[in-house]
C-alpha cells in the first residue's frame, strides 16, 4: 500500500511536471486528485489495512495529496506566468488603429456662444429674458427714440409683416434685441438687470450679413447708474469672455436710444494691442491695436419716459452686440462668408 | 460715413504744428471721429523726378519712338527712349528712374523699372504718362500722351531732379480715413473737423468765415434770377445767385490736390469750386449753366412722366415723391441728389447760377433710394443740414469763383424759406453732468470744454445755459446731450470702471433653462443641432405638404426664400437633410426654435411665438425607432415619465402606418414617426423619421425633481416571454395587460418583434423580458410560474395570444 502510494506520487509528480499545457494539467488533476481519481480509489484500500498501519498510511496519503495539490498549483501558476509573459505577442492588437467612435452630437456654435454669454452675465446678476421676435413698431423703434422717418424704419432696412397697423404701430420683425428695453421697463420692477439674447432680422444678405442673426442686449436701470458702471460691466465681460489680458476702451458714437453713445473697442489679441504684427508689419486683424466690439450707451431719457420711467429718478446703461460677430472675434474664427453659420452643412456643424 | 481728410489741408484750419499724425489719430479717435487709417501721400511716386527735355532725336529703328536727352538734376543727363506723341524739346516731364515703380500704359500691376534696351537703344529711365504714375485723375490725357508739366501745372516752379511728389506737394501730406457718425454732418466738412480737432487737442481754430452776401434789393436788372418754392416742407431754405463773366480757367493745383485727396475727381473750375466748398463746409452746392435754364426756377415734386438726363449720363424716370429743381419747362436737377446734364456747366458757359439749399433729409433719402443714386451731396443732405448753412456756403463759393474765374455777382441774391435763424438753447446742471458720468468735475472745466466746441455758454449757479451754434443744431436735442460733449473731451479713459452691486438677481425664465438642457441632452444622444431661418419660402412649405395660407407673411421679403413666418420646423429640417444627403447618409438633426402661430384670423395681434423641438433621423435601421427613442429620452429628461402613446393616422405629413403621438395628462406632447413617402419623394429622401415636440406645451408639466426609490433587497425573478398574436395587436396594449395581472409583475421590456418564416401569415411574434419581485421576500420559483400562467391566460383571453413554441 505504501509502495503503491509512493509510486502514485512519483508518477503523478512526473506527469504534472511534464504537463504540456493547462488543459493537460487539469486532466491530470482530475485523474489523480479528483473525486473519482486514482488517489481516492487507492485510499479505498485503506479499509483492508491493519488498524495499526492505518493512521500511518492515512497520514502518508494526506501528505501525498497536499504535495500533489501544491505541485498542480505551482505548475498552474507556471502556466499562467508563461501565458502572461507571452501576452504581448499572443493578444497583440494594432493600438494605432482608431478607437470606436461613440455617437457624437454637436451643439451649434451660436447656441454655445449664447450659453457662454448668459453665464458670464448671470454671475453679476444679469438675468436672461425672452422677448418677441415679431413685435410692434412701438417696441422696435418708437419707444427707442427713433423718429418715424428714421432710416431704420424704411422698408429696405426692416422687415414688415403683412398685418394691419395697430395702436402700437406696424408689426415688424425686430431688427435688434433693443425691443426688450421697453418690454422690460414697462414691468416697472426696479432695479433692472437684464440680458436679452435672441434672434434679430434685417433686410441684408451678403458675405458679412445674414437676414436673421442674434444679438445680446444688456440693460441696467437703477438710481444713480453712471458711465462708470457701464465701463465696469463691459470691462468685466471683456475679461471673462476674451481673457484677462484684454482691455476695453470707449469711443464716442451715435445711437438714437442712448445718450451718450459709445463704440466699445477691445485690445487686439493678435498683436497685443500694439497694432504691429509678428512680422513687424501693420497687424492684419485690427485697426491700430483695437477691434470694434459693438455699441453701448446711457439709456436716453426719452426711452425711459416712453415706458413711464422718470429719468430724473432713474438712469441706466444699455448695450447690444451681435452674438455671431462677438464669438468669432473671440475664437479668432475667420469665416469668409457669415452665411456659412446658417447653411447647415454638416461638415461645418460637426466641427464644433 | 467715412471722410478722407488731408492732414495738410486740415492744418490750414487748425494749428496742428504740435501734434504728429499718429498722435492726432489716437486722440481724435478717443474723443470724437475715429481715424481708421493714415495713408501717407506720394509713396508710389518714389524715384520719379521732374526732368527737363534738352534734346529730342529720332529713334534709328522705330518710327513711333524717339530718343530724348533729359536733365534729371543730380542724376545727370539721361538718355531715354520715349513713345510719347507730344514729346518735345524744352518740356518739363515726369521721369521714372531705374528702381522706381510704374504702371505700364496705366494698366496692370506696378512694375519696377530696370535698365533696358528698346529696339536696340539703351534707355536710362522712362518719361511717364500721367496714368502710368497714378495721376490720371489729376491730369487726364489721351492715349500715348506723356505728362507735360508746362501745360498741366503751369504754376510749378522747381529744379530738374526734384521728386515729383515734392513738386506736387504730396510728400508732406497724409490722408486720414475718418469715420464720422451720422449725427455729426458738420464734421463731414474740413472746417467742422478742424473745429473738433481744435477742441479735442486744445489747439487754435484758424478758420475765418467768408463775408455773407447781403441780399441786394431793388434794381431789377435784365435777367434777374427768380425762384419759387412749391414744396415748402421739402425745401426749407433756397438761396441762389447769378454770376457772369466766368472764365473756365484750369483749376489751380492746390485745389485739385485737395479734391483728389478727398477722392473727388476734378472736372472744371466751376464744378471743382462747388465740390471744394462742400468738402470744406459740408453744405452741398450746385452750379447751373444759366443759359440752359429757361425762366424762373421752381422747387417742386416731379410731375407725371417727367424724366431727367442726370450728370452720370443716365436717364431717370422720376416718381412724384422725388423733389426736383425745375425751370419753366422741365426738371434741371434732382434736388439734393444730382444735377441734370443739360444744365451742367460746360466749357463755353460764362453765365452761371449758384444754388445753395436746405432740403428735408427724409425726402432726399427716400428719393435717392427710389432712384438708386448715391452722391456726395445726397449723403450729406440725408443727415439733415442747418438752414443757416447756405448763406455761409454761398458766400464762400462766390468768393472762390470771383477769385479764380473772374466772375461777378449779377442781380439780387435769391433767399427763400427760413431766412431768419433762431439758435437753440438748452441747459443742464453741473451736478447732473457729474452724476451721469460718475466723476467729479468743476463747472469751470465743463464750461471750458463746451466753449472749445463752439457753444456759447452762460452759468447761473449750478445751471449751465448753452446756446447751440447752427452747425450743431441737428444733433443737439436736449441739455442732456452736453454730458457726452463734456465727457468725451474730458476723456472716457479717465472715468473709473465700477460694477453696480447689491441687486438681487431675478429668477431666470424656466423655458430658457429647459431649452439649454434639451440641447445638451440632444448632443449627448448624438444629435447635431441646426439653425435655420425663421422665414421660409411658400415653395418649401408646399413641398412639405403645409398650407402657407394661414401663416404670417413678410410684407417686404428679401427674396421669395424668406417670405413666410413658419409654424413648423419640419420642412427646413427636410431641406437640410436633403442638402447633406450626398455626403452624410446617416443623419441625426435637431433644432430648437420659435414658430409663429396665428392668434387671430386677421393678424391684429402678434403671433403666438412657441418654442418647439424638431428632429430628423435618416440613414439608419428603423429610423422611426431611433426617433422614438429620442423622444422618450427627451420626455423623460423633462420629468414626463408616464406618457400614453397613440397611433396617429389621417395626417398626410406622416406615414400612415408608422407614426405615433405621445400624450401627457391629455396634452399632446410629441409626434414622432416616419414622414409620408409621398412627401419625402419631393425632397428626394427615403425613410426619414421626424419628431415634433411643442416644447411650450410640455413645460408646464416639466419637472427636474428626482425621487429616490430604494431597490428591493430581495432578488428579482426574470423570465422571458414570446407570444404569437395578430400583427395589428400593439405591444403597448400587451404590456399594459400584463402589468394589470398582478402588482408583483414589476417590469415588461420589449426586445423583439418578428414576422415571417415560422410565424403564420397575419401574425407576429412578440418577445419580452419580464421582471417579478416582492418588496418583503424572495419569490419562490413556483409563484413566478403561477404568475406566468395567469398572465398567459389573460393574453389568450384578450388578444388570442399563443405561447410561441
PDB file of C-alpha atoms in Angstrom, chain B residues 36 95 624 707:
ATOM      1  CA  UNK B  36      -9.295 104.341 -39.098  1.00  0.00           C
ATOM      2  CA  UNK B  95      10.951 110.808 -65.296  1.00  0.00           C
ATOM      3  CA  UNK B 624     -38.605  55.627 -36.585  1.00  0.00           C
ATOM      4  CA  UNK B 707     -37.262  60.958  -6.349  1.00  0.00           C
TER       5      UNK B 707
END
